[in-house]
Each structure stands twice: as structure tokens, then as C-alpha cells.
Coordinates of C-alpha atoms and ligand atoms in Angstrom, one line a residue:
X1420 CA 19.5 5.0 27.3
X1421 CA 16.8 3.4 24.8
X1422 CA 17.6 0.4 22.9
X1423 CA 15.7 2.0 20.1
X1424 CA 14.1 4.5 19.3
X1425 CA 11.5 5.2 16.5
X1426 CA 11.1 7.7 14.6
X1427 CA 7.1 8.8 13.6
X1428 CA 3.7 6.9 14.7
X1429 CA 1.8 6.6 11.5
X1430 CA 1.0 2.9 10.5
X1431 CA 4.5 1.4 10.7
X1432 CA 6.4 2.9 13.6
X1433 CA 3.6 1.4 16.5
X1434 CA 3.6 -1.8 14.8
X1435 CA 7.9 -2.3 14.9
X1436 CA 8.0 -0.7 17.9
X1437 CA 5.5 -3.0 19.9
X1438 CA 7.0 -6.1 18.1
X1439 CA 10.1 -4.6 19.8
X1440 CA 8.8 -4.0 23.3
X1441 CA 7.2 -7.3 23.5
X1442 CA 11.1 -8.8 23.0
X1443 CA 11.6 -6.9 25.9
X1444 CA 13.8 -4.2 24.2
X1445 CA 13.3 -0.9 25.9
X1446 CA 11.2 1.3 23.2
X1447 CA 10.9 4.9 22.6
X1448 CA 8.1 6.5 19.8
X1449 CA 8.7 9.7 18.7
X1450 CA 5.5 11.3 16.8
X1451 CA 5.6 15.3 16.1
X1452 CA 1.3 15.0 15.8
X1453 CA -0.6 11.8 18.4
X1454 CA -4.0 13.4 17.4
X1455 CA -6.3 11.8 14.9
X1456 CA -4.8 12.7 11.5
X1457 CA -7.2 13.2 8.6
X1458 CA -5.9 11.8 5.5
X1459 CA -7.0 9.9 2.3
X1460 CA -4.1 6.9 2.3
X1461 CA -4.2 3.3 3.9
X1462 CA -7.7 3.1 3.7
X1463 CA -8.0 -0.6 2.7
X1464 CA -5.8 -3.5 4.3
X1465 CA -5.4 -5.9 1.9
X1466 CA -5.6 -10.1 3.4
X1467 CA -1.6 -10.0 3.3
X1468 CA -1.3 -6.7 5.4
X1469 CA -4.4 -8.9 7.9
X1470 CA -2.2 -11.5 8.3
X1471 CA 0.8 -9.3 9.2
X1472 CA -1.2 -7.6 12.0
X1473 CA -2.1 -11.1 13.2
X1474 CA 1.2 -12.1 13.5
X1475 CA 2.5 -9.3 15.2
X1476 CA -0.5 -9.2 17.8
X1477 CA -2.3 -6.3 17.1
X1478 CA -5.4 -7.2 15.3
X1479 CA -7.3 -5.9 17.5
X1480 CA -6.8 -2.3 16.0
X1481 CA -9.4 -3.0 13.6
X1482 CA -11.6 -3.5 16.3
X1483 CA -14.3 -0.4 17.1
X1484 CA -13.7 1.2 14.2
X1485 CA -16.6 0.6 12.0
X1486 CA -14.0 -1.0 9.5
X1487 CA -16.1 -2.9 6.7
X1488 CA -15.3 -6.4 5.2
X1489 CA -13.5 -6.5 2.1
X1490 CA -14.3 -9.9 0.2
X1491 CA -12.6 -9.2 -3.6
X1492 CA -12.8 -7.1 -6.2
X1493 CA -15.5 -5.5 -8.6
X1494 CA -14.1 -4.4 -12.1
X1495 CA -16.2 -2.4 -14.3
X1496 CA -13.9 -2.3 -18.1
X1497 CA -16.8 0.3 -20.2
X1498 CA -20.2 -1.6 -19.4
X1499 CA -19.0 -4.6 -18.8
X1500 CA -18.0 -6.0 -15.4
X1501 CA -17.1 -9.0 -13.4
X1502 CA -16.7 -9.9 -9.7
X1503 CA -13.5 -11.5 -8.0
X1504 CA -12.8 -12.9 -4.7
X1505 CA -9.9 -13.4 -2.6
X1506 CA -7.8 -16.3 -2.2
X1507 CA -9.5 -19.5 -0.4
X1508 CA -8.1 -19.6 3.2
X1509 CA -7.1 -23.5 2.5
X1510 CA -4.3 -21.7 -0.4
X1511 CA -3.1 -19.0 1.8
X1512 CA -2.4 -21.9 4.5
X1513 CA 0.0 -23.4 2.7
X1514 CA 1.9 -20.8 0.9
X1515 CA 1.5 -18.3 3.4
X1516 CA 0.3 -19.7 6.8
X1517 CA 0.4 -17.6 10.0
X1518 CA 3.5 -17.5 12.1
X1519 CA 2.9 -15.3 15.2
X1520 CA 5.9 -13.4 16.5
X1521 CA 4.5 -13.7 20.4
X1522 CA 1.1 -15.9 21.3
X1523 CA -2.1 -15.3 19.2
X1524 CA -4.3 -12.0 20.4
X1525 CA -7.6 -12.7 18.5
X1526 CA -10.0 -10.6 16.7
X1527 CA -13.0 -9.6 18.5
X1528 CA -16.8 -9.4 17.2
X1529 CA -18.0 -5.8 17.2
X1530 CA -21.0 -3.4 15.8
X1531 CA -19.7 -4.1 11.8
X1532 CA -16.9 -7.3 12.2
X1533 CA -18.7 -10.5 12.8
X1534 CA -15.8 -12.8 13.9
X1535 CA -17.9 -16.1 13.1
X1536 CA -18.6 -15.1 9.7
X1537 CA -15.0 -14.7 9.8
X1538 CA -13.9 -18.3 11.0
X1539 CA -16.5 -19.8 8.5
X1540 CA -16.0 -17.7 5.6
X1541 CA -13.7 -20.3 3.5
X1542 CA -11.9 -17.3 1.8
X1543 CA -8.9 -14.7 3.3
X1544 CA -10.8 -11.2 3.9
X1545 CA -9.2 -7.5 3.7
X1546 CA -10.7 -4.4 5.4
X1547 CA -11.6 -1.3 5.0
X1548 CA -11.6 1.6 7.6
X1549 CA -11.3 5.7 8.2
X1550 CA -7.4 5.7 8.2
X1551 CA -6.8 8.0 11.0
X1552 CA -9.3 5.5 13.6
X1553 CA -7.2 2.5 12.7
X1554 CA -4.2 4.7 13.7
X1555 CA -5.0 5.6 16.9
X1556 CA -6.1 1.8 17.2
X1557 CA -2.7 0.8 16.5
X1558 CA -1.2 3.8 18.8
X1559 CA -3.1 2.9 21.8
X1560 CA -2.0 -0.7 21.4
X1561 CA 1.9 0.6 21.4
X1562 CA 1.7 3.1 24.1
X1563 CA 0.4 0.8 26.4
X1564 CA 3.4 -1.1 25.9
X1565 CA 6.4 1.7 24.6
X1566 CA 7.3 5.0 25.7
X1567 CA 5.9 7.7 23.4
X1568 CA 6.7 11.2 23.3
X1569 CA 5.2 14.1 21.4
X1570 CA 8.1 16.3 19.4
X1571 CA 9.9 16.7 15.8
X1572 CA 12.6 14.9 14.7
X1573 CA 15.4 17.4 13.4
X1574 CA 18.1 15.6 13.6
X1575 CA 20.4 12.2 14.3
X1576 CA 23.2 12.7 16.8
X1577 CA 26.1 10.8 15.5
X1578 CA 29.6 9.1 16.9
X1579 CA 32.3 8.0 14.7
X1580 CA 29.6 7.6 11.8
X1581 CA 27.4 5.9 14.0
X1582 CA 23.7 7.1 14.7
X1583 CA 23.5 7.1 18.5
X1584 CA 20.3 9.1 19.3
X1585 CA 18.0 12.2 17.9
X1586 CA 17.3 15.5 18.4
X1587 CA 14.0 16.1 18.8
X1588 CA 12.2 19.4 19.2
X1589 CA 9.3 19.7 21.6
X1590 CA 6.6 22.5 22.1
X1591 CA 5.2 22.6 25.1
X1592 CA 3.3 25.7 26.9
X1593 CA 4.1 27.8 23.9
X1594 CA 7.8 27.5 24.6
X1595 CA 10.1 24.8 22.0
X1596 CA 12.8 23.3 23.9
X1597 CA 15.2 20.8 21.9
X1598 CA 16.1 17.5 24.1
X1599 CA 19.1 14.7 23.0
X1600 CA 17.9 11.5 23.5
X1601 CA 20.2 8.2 23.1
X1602 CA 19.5 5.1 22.1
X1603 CA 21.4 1.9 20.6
X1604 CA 19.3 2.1 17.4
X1605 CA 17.2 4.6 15.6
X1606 CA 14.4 3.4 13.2
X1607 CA 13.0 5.8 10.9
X1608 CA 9.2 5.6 10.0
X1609 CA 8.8 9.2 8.9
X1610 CA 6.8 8.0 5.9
X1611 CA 6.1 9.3 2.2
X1612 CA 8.0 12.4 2.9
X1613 CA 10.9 11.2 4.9
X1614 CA 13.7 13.8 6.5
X1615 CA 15.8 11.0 7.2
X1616 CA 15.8 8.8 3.8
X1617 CA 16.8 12.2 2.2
X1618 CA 19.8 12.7 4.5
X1619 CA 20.9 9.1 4.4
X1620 CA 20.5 7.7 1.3
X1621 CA 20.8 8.6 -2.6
X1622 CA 17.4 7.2 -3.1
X1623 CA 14.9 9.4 -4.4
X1624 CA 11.1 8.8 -5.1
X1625 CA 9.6 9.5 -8.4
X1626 CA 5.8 10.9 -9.1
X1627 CA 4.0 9.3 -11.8
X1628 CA 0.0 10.5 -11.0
X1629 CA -1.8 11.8 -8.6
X1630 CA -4.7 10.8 -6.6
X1631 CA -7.9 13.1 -6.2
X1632 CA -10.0 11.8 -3.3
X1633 CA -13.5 12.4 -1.6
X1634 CA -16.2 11.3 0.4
X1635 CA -19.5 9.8 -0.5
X1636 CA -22.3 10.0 1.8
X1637 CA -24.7 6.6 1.7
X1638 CA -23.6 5.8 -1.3
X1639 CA -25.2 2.4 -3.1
X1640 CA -22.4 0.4 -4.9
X1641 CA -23.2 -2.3 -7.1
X1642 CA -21.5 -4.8 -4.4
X1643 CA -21.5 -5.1 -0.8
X1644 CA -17.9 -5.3 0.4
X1645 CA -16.3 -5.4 -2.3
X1646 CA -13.2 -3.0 -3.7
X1647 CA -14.7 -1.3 -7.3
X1648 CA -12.2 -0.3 -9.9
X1649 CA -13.2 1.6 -12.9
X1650 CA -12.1 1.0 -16.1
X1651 CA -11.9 2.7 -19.4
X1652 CA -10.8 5.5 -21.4
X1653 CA -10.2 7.6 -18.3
X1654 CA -7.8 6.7 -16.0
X1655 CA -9.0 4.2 -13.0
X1656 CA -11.1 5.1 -10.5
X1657 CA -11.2 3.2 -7.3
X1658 CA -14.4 3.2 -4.7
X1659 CA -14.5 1.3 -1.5
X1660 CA -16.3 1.4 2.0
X1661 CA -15.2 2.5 4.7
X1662 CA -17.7 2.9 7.2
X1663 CA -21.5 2.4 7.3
X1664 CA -22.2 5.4 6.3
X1665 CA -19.1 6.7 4.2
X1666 CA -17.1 5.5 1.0
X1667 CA -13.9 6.3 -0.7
X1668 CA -13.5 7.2 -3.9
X1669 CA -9.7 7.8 -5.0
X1670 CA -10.0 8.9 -9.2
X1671 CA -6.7 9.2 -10.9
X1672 CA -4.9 11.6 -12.6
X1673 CA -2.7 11.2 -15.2
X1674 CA 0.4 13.5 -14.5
X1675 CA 2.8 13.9 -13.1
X1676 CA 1.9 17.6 -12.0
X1677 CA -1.0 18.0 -9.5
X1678 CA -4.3 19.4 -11.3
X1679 CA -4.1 22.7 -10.6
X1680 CA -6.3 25.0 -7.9
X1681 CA -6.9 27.3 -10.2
X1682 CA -10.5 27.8 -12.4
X1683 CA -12.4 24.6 -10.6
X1684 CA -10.1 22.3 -12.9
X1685 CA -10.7 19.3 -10.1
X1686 CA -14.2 20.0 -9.7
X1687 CA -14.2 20.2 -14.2
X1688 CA -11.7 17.1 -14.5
X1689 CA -14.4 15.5 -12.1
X1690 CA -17.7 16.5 -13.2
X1691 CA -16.2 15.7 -17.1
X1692 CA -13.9 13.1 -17.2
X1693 CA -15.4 10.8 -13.8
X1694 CA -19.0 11.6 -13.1
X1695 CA -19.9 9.3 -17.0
X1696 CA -18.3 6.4 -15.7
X1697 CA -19.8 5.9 -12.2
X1698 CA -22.3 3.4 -11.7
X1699 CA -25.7 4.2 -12.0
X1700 CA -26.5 3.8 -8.9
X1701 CA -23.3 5.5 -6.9
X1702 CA -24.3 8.8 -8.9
X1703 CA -26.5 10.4 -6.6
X1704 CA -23.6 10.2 -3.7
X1705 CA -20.9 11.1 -5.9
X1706 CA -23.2 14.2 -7.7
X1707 CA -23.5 15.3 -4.4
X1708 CA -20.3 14.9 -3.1
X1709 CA -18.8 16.6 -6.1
X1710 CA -20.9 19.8 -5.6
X1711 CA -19.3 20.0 -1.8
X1712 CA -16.0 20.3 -3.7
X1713 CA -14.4 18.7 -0.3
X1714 CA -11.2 17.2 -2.6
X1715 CA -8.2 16.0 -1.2
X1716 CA -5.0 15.1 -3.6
X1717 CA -1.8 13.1 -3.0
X1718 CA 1.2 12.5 -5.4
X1719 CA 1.6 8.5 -6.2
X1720 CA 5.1 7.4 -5.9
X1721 CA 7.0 4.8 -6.2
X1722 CA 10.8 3.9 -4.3
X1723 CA 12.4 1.1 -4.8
X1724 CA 14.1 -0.4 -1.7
X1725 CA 17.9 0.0 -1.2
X1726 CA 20.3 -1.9 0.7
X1727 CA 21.1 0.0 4.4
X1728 CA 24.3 -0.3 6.1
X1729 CA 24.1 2.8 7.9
X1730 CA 25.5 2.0 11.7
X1731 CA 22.5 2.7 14.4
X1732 CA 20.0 3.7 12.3
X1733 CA 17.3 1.9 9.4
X1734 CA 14.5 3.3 7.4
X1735 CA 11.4 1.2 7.4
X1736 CA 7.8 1.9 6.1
X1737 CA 7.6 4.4 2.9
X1738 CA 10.8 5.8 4.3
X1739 CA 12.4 3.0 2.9
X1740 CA 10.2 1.8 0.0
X1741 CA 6.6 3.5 -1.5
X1742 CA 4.6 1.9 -4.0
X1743 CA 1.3 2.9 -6.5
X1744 CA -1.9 3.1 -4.0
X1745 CA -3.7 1.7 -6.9
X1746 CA -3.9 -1.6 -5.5
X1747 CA -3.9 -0.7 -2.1
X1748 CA -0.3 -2.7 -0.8
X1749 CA 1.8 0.3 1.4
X1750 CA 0.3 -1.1 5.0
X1751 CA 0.7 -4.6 4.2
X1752 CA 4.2 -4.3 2.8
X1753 CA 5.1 -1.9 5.7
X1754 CA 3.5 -4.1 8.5
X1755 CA 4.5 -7.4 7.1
X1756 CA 8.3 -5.8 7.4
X1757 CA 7.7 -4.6 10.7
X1758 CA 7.2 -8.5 11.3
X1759 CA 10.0 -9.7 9.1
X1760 CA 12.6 -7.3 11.2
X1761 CA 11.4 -7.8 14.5
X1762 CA 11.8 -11.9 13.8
X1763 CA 14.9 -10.9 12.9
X1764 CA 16.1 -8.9 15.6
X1765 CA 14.5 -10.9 18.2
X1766 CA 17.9 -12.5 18.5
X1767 CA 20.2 -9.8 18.7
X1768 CA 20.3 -9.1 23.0
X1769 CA 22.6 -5.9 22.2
X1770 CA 21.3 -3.5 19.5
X1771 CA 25.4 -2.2 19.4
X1772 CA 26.4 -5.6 17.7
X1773 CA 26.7 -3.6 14.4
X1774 CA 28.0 -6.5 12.7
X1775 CA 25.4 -8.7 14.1
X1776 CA 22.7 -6.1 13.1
X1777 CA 24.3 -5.5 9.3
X1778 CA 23.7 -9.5 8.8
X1779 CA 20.0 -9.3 10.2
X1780 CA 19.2 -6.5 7.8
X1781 CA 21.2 -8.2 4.8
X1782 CA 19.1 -11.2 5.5
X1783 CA 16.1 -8.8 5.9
X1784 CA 16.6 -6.9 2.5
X1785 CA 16.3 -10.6 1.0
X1786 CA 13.2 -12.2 2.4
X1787 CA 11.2 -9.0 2.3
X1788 CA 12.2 -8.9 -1.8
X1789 CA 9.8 -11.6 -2.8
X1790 CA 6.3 -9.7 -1.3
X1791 CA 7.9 -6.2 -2.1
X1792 CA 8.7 -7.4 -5.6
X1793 CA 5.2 -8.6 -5.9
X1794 CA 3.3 -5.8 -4.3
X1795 CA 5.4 -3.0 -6.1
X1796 CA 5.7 -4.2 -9.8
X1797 CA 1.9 -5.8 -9.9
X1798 CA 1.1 -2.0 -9.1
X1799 CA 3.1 -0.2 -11.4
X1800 CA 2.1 -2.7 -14.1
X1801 CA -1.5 -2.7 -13.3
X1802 CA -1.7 1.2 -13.3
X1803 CA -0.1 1.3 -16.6
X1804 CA -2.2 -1.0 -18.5
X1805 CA -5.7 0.6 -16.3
X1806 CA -4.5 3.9 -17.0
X1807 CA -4.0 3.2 -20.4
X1808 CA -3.2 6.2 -22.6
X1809 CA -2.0 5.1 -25.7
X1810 CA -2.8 1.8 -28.2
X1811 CA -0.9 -0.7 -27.3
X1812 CA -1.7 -0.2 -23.6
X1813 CA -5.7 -0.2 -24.5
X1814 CA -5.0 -3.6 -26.0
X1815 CA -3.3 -4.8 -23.3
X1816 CA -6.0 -3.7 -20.6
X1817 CA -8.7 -5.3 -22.5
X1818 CA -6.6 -8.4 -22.4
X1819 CA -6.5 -8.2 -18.6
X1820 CA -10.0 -7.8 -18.8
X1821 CA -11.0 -10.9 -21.1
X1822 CA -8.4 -12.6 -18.9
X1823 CA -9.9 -12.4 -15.6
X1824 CA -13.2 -13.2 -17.8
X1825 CA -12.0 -16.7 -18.1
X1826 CA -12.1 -17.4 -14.7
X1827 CA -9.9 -20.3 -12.6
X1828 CA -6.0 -19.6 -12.2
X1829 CA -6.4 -16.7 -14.6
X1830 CA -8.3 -14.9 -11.8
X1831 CA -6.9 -16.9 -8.9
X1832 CA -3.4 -15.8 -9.8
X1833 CA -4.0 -12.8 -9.8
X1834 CA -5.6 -11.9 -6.9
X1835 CA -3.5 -13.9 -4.7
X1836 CA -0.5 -11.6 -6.0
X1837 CA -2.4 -8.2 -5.2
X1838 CA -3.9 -9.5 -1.7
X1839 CA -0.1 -10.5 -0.5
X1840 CA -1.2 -14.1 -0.3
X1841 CA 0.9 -15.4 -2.9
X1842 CA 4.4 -13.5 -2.7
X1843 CA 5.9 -15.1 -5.4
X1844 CA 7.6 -13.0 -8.2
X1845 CA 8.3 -15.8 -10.9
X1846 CA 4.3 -16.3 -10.5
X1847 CA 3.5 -12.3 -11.5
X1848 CA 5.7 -12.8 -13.9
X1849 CA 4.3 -15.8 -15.7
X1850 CA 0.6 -14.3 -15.3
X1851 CA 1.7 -10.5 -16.1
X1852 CA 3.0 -12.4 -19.7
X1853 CA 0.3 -14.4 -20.2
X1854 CA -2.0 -11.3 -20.1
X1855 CA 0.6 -10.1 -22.7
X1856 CA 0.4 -13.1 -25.4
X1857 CA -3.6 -13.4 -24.7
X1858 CA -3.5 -9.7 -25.5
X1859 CA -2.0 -10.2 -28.7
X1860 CA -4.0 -13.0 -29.6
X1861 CA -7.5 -11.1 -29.1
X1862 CA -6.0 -8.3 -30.9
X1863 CA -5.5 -10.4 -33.9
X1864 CA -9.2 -12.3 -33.6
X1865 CA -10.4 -8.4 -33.2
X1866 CA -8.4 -7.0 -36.5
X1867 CA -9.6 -9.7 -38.5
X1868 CA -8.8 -8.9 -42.3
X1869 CA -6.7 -6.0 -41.0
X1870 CA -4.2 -9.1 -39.6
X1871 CA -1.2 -7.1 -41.0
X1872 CA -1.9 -4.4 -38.5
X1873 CA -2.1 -7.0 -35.6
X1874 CA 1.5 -7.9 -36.8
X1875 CA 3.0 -4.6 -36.6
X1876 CA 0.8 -4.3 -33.1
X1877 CA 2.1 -7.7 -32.1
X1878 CA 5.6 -6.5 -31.4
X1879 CA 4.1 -3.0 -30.5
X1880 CA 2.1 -5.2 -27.4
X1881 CA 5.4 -6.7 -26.5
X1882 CA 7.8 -4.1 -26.4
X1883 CA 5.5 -1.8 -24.0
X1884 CA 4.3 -5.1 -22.1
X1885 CA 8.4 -5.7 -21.2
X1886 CA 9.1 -2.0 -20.5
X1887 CA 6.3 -1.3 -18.1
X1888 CA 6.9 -4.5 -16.0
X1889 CA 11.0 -6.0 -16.1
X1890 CA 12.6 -2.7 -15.1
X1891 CA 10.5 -2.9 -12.1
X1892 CA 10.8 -6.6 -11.2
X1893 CA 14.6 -6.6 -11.9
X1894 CA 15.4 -3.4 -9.8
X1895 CA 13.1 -4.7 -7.1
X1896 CA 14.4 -7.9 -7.0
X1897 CA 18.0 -7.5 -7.9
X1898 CA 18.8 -3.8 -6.2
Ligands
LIG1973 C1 -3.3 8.3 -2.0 C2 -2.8 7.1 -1.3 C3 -3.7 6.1 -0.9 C4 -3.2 5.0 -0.2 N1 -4.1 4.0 0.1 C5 -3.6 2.9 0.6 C6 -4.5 1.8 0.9 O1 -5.7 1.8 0.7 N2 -4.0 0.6 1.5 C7 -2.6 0.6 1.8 O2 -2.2 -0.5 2.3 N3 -1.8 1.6 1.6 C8 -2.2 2.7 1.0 N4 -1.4 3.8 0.8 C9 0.0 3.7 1.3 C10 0.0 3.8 2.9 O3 -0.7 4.9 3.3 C11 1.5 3.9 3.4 O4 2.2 2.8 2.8 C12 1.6 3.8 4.9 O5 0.8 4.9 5.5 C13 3.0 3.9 5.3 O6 3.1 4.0 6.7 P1 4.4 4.7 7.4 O7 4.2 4.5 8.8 O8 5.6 4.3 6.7 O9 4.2 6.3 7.1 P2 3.1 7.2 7.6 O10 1.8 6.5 7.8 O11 3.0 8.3 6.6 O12 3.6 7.8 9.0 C14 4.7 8.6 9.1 C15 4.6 9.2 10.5 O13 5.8 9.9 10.8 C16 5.6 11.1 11.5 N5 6.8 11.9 11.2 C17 7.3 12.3 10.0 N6 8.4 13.0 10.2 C18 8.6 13.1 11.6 C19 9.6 13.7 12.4 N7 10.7 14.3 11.8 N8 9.5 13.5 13.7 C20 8.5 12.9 14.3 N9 7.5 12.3 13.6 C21 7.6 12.4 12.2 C22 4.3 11.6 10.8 O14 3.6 12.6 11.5 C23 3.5 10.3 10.6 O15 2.7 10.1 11.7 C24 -1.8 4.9 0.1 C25 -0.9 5.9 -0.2 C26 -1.4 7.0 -0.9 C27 -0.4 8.1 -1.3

């Protein structure tokens, strides 16, 4: 019998499952696919999700990988842009220091991460890699140290409304065979389109856009290791590195229907509504990447997080909580709670103390609030205000703009939210309304004579600023 065993290998399960195992709990992994999956999420690891992967001891997985520095942010708003970086290391010390859950496994040097430049670098870095080579990175960490087994999850195997093992379909040699396996404690990491968070709780994800992504071959950006977000009348666009040779490009798209298949209307939306707004010189990548028509789409959702009191059994990863990819926060808020829970349970010798375990994950619902309130409302807000569709929105977005413009805390702030350095919801909030009233006070420089329209657009400003952001922040923080 297993003390626990997880359900799917994709970013989260090898990381609470090693954190496990090293507490000397006896693990099982159960993954229905362990070969290299090719797919256009968790791209980019934020500083906050780097810091989580130190902690648990598995930094290493973004060794060999070709994974490139990321240093900031470059924002293009029409033809204007500016340049941010991430938080100095000396501010991440003290409101977010390191606290490893076993001793410190270092980062190595390799052909593209430089660990010196690291060490001296006096600011946090992210990365940016092929998402299915940091994968098997991280699953060849864990099956060194768990057992793993290749099958489908179909179903938990319950006792007296306790979870006490799964049902897991194999195919081997042609032949599917279904094995019981028992363990203490089952944790789900079946991901965006989880069996499991469907069966066992009332909490349902909700599509607000889509994501059309492709590849760009050699493609110049206007700054090395840096992520670009394009902003404008169109809805964002982001662009990042992730190898030498290779960069992302995730373009949004406002519905909350996929574009459909039919009549090229990916390759038209595209070609019309992208291709102006790419820098100058990215165009020849992305004109020729668009004429291989190689386009992948994935639905953007959000899930707020739910209390679990289900005996044997928690959801963890996007199972439990999704967020909008726009500013790139699933991995770090999935790692950083495989961290949270395994500090947790580290304490708990018999995984059948259901008591014992229902405090831990009470106590674990409450710490992870203040980086999952952060991460998920900054990127509901942000893709609101940079997909901005109607007036008040494109007055708010170019008060985010002229904000970061101004430089210090205004930028600072900020980025410390989106990079998980600075987990601190009262802090969005102050900066998400400051945007807000520095909106409305550019709006009413801009109207000029027309001032009585500023008025009217005052409260206009105000209204959408509150009901884009304090649903969020209130059913993150207070659900
Ligand atoms: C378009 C898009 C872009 C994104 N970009 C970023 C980004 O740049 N940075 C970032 O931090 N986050 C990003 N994310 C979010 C990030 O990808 C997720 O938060 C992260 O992958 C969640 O990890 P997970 O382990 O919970 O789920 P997944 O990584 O989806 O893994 C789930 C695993 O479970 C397995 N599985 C499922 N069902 C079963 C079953 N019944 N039995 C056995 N195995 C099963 C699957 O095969 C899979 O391996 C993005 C998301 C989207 C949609």
C-alpha cells in the first residue's frame, strides 16, 4: 500500500510527489502519456515559480534545456514602448526569501544558463523553455526518486466516503488491463481538464479567450531576454524566447468561442488583425511562420480555488485552481503549492489522520490565498484593461501605460506582483487603483474643453475599474 499516490505527471504532480518522497513517504505517479508532450502552455517560469523549484530541490530541470533568461518585460502600447525589469534580489530577500524544504540542490552552468551571471546579476530572473523538455526534466528528477507507472486514471476506489486508491487502466502489448491500486492518499494533478475536479467538486472553470500560438524561427526581437507584450487596439499579443533558435508567440482572441477551422479565419485573424502590430524587425519570422499555418489554440480559463474536505483525496495544480496565461503564473502558483503542501504535510507520519490532514489543508487553503490572490486577479485585471474593447477600458490601458512611464514604485509594484515576488493582495490592490484614479486624471488633461465628458467618463472609469478587479480579489481571497 502507497502512502499516496498522484494522479498525472505534467508540471505539478513530479514536483509534490518528489517533495513527498524525499519526507520518506512511499510515492506512486500515475501518468496515462511519459513521452515528450508537445504543447503551447508553461512556456515561461516566472522569478516566483524559480524560487519554488529552488525550494523544493529541483532546479536542476531547467538545466540542458536550452531554456533562455528572462530579465523583465518589454511593452509596446501603439508605437510607443518601455522596458521593465524584475524585482532587485535585495527586495525579494526580504519579502520573499528562500526557504528550502530539504538542503539546497544548486543550479548548474550549461550551453545557454550562465550561473555566475546569475549570482551577480543584482535582480530575480525567470526563464523561458520548450514546455515539454522542462517536463521530462522534472520527470526524470521524480522517477529517480518515486514510483511511476504508465496508465489512465478512470476512477477512485472509495470506503465509507473515503478515497482509498484508483483504478487505473493500463495498455500494454495491445491488451488494456484495469489494476486497483491503494494508497492512504490520492492527489490529483490531472490539470486544465481535470476528471477528478468534475467528479468531486461543484467548481467549474469558465472560458473568457483563447490563445492562438506559433513558432518563429530566428526571430530578431527588439530585446534580448526579455517577455514582449503588444499593446493596442487588438487584443495582446505576447512573444518570448524559448530557445536559441525558437520563440513563442501566444496572440489573443477575444471570445469566448475558438476561431473557427473553417475558411483560413486563423491564418485571416492573423495576417489582419496581428501581422500590423509586430515589430519591425520580428516580421520576417512571424511572415514566415504565418505562411506555415502550424497554429495551435488553447481556451484561457480561470477557477477560483475551493475549500477540499474530501477524505483521501486533494486536487492540486489547475485541477484545483487555473488562471489567464497572459502573464504567465499557472507553474509558479502550481509549484509554489506543491511546496506549501509538502511543508505542510511533512508532519503528518500517517496520511490516514483525516483530521490531522483536514487541518493541514485548511491551513493550506489560507497561506496559498495571498500568492493565488495575487497571481489570479493581476491576470484577469491586466487582460481586461490590455484587451481592451470598449472606452472606458482604452482609458484605463493607456493609464497603465503612462503609469509604468513614470517609473519607481509605479513599475516596481507591479512587476513584483506578476513575478510572484511580492504576494501581497492589499499591495495589487492599492496599485491596480492607483492605475484607476491616474486614468481618470489623464483622461481629463486629454478631454480638455470637453471636461464634461471626462465627468460622465470619470464614473464610467470607476465602475468598470471595480467590476473587472473586486469580484476576483474577493472570491479569491474570501472563497
Ligand atoms: C495557452 C496557455 C499558456 C500558458 N503559459 C504559461 C506560462 O508561460 N507560464 C506558466 O507558468 N503557466 C502557463 N500556463 C499554465 C500552465 O501550463 C499550467 O498552470 C500548468 O501546466 C499546470 O500544471 P498541472 O500539472 O496542474 O497540469 P498539466 O501540466 O496539464 O498536467 C496534467 C497531467 O495529468 C495527466 N493526466 C490527466 N488526466 C489523467 C488521468 N486520468 N490519468 C493519468 N494521467 C492523467 C496529463 O497527461 C498531464 O500530464 C499556460 C496555460 C495555457 C492554457
Amino acid at each position: 500500500m502507497y502512502d499516496v499516490i498522484v494522479i498525472g505527471a505534467g508540471v505539478v504532480g513530479p514536483c509534490i510527489s518528489t517533495a513527498l518522497a524525499r519526507q520518506g513517504k512511499k510515492v506512486l505517479v500515475v501518468e496515462r502519456d511519459w513521452s515528450k508532450p508537445d504543447r503551447i502552455v508553461g512556456e515561461l517560469l516566472q522569478p516566483g515559480g524559480v524560487k519554488a523549484l529552488r525550494e523544493l530541490g529541483m532546479i536542476q530541470a531547467i538545466n540542458n534545456i536550452e531554456a533562455i533568461d528572462v530579465k523583465g518585460y518589454y511593452i509596446q502600447y501603439f508605437n510607443q514602448h518601455l522596458s521593465i525589469d524584475y524585482p532587485l534580489k535585495e527586495v525579494a530577500e526580504v519579502t520573499n526569501p528562500i526557504n528550502y524544504l530539504e538542503k539546497e540542490i544548486p543550479l548548474k552552468s550549461d550551453n545557454t544558463i550562465n550561473v555566475e551571471e546569475w549570482e551577480k546579476d543584482s535582480r530575480v530572473r525567470g526563464v523561458a523553455f520548450h514546455h515539454g523538455d522542462f517536463l521530462q526534466n522534472l520527470r526524470s528528477i521524480c522517477k529517480k526518486e518515486v514510483d511511476t507507472m504508465e496508465g489512465t486514471v478512470v476512477k477512485l476506489i472509495k470506503k465509507d466516503d473515503i478515497v482509498i486508491g484508483v483504478e487505473v487502466k493500463e495498455n500494454k502489448n495491445n491488451t488494456t488491463k484495469t489494476k486497483k491500486i491503494y494508497s492512504k492518499l490520492v492527489i490529483s494533478c490531472d490539470g486544465i481538464y481535470s476528471k477528478f475536479r468534475k467528479e468531486y467538486s461543484n467548481n467549474n472553470p469558465s472560458i473568457n479567450s483563447y490563445f492562438i500560438g506559433l513558432y518563429l524561427k530566428n526571430a530578431k526581437l527588439p530585446e534580448k531576454n526579455k517577455g514582449h507584450v503588444l499593446l493596442g487596439n487588438h487584443a495582446p499579443v505576447l512573444i518570448y524566447q524559448v530557445s536559441p533558435n525558437e520563440t513563442r508567440v501566444l496572440c489573443a482572441y477575444r471570445s469566448i468561442k475558438p476561431p473557427s477551422s473553417a475558411n483560413d479565419e486563423v491564418y485571416k485573424y492573423l495576417k489582419n488583425d496581428v501581422l500590423p502590430h509586430i515589430p519591425k524587425e520580428t516580421l520576417p519570422a512571424f511572415t514566415s511562420a504565418l505562411e506555415d499555418k502550424k497554429f495551435r489554440i488553447m481556451p484561457n480559463q480561470y477557477l477560483s480555488a475551493k475549500k477540499q474536505n474530501q477524505k483521501g483525496f486533494i486536487l492540486l495544480g489547475d485541477s484545483l485552481n487555473m488562471r489567464h496565461p497572459l502573464t504567465g503564473g499557472g507553474m509558479t502558483v502550481g509549484i509554489s503549492d506543491s511546496v506549501l503542501l509538502a511543508r505542510l504535510l511533512k508532519s503528518v507520519d500517517n496520511f490516514e489522520d483525516y483530521d490531522l490532514i483536514k487541518d493541514k489543508l485548511s491551513i493550506f487553503h489560507r497561506k496559498r490565498k495571498n500568492l493565488d490572490a495575487v497571481i489570479n486577479t493581476l491576470s484577469i485585471a491586466l487582460y481586461s484593461l490590455f484587451a481592451a474593447d470598449k472606452r472606458s477600458l482604452k482609458i484605463l490601458q493607456y493609464g497603465c501605460f503612462k503609469y509604468f512611464e513614470k517609473g519607481g514604485e509605479c513599475v516596481s509594484g507591479p512587476i513584483g506582483l506578476l513575478s510572484g515576488i511580492l504576494p501581497f493582495p492589499m499591495l495589487l490592490f492599492n496599485h491596480f487603483f492607483s492605475v484607476a484614479f491616474y486614468s481618470i486624471y489623464l483622461n481629463f488633461i486629454n478631454r480638455g474643453i470637453n471636461f464634461p465628458l471626462a465627468i460622465w467618463e470619470c464614473f464610467d472609469v470607476l465602475f468598470t475599474a471595480i467590476i473587472i478587479f473586486t469580484p476576483y480579489l474577493w472570491t479569491e481571497l474570501v472563497q
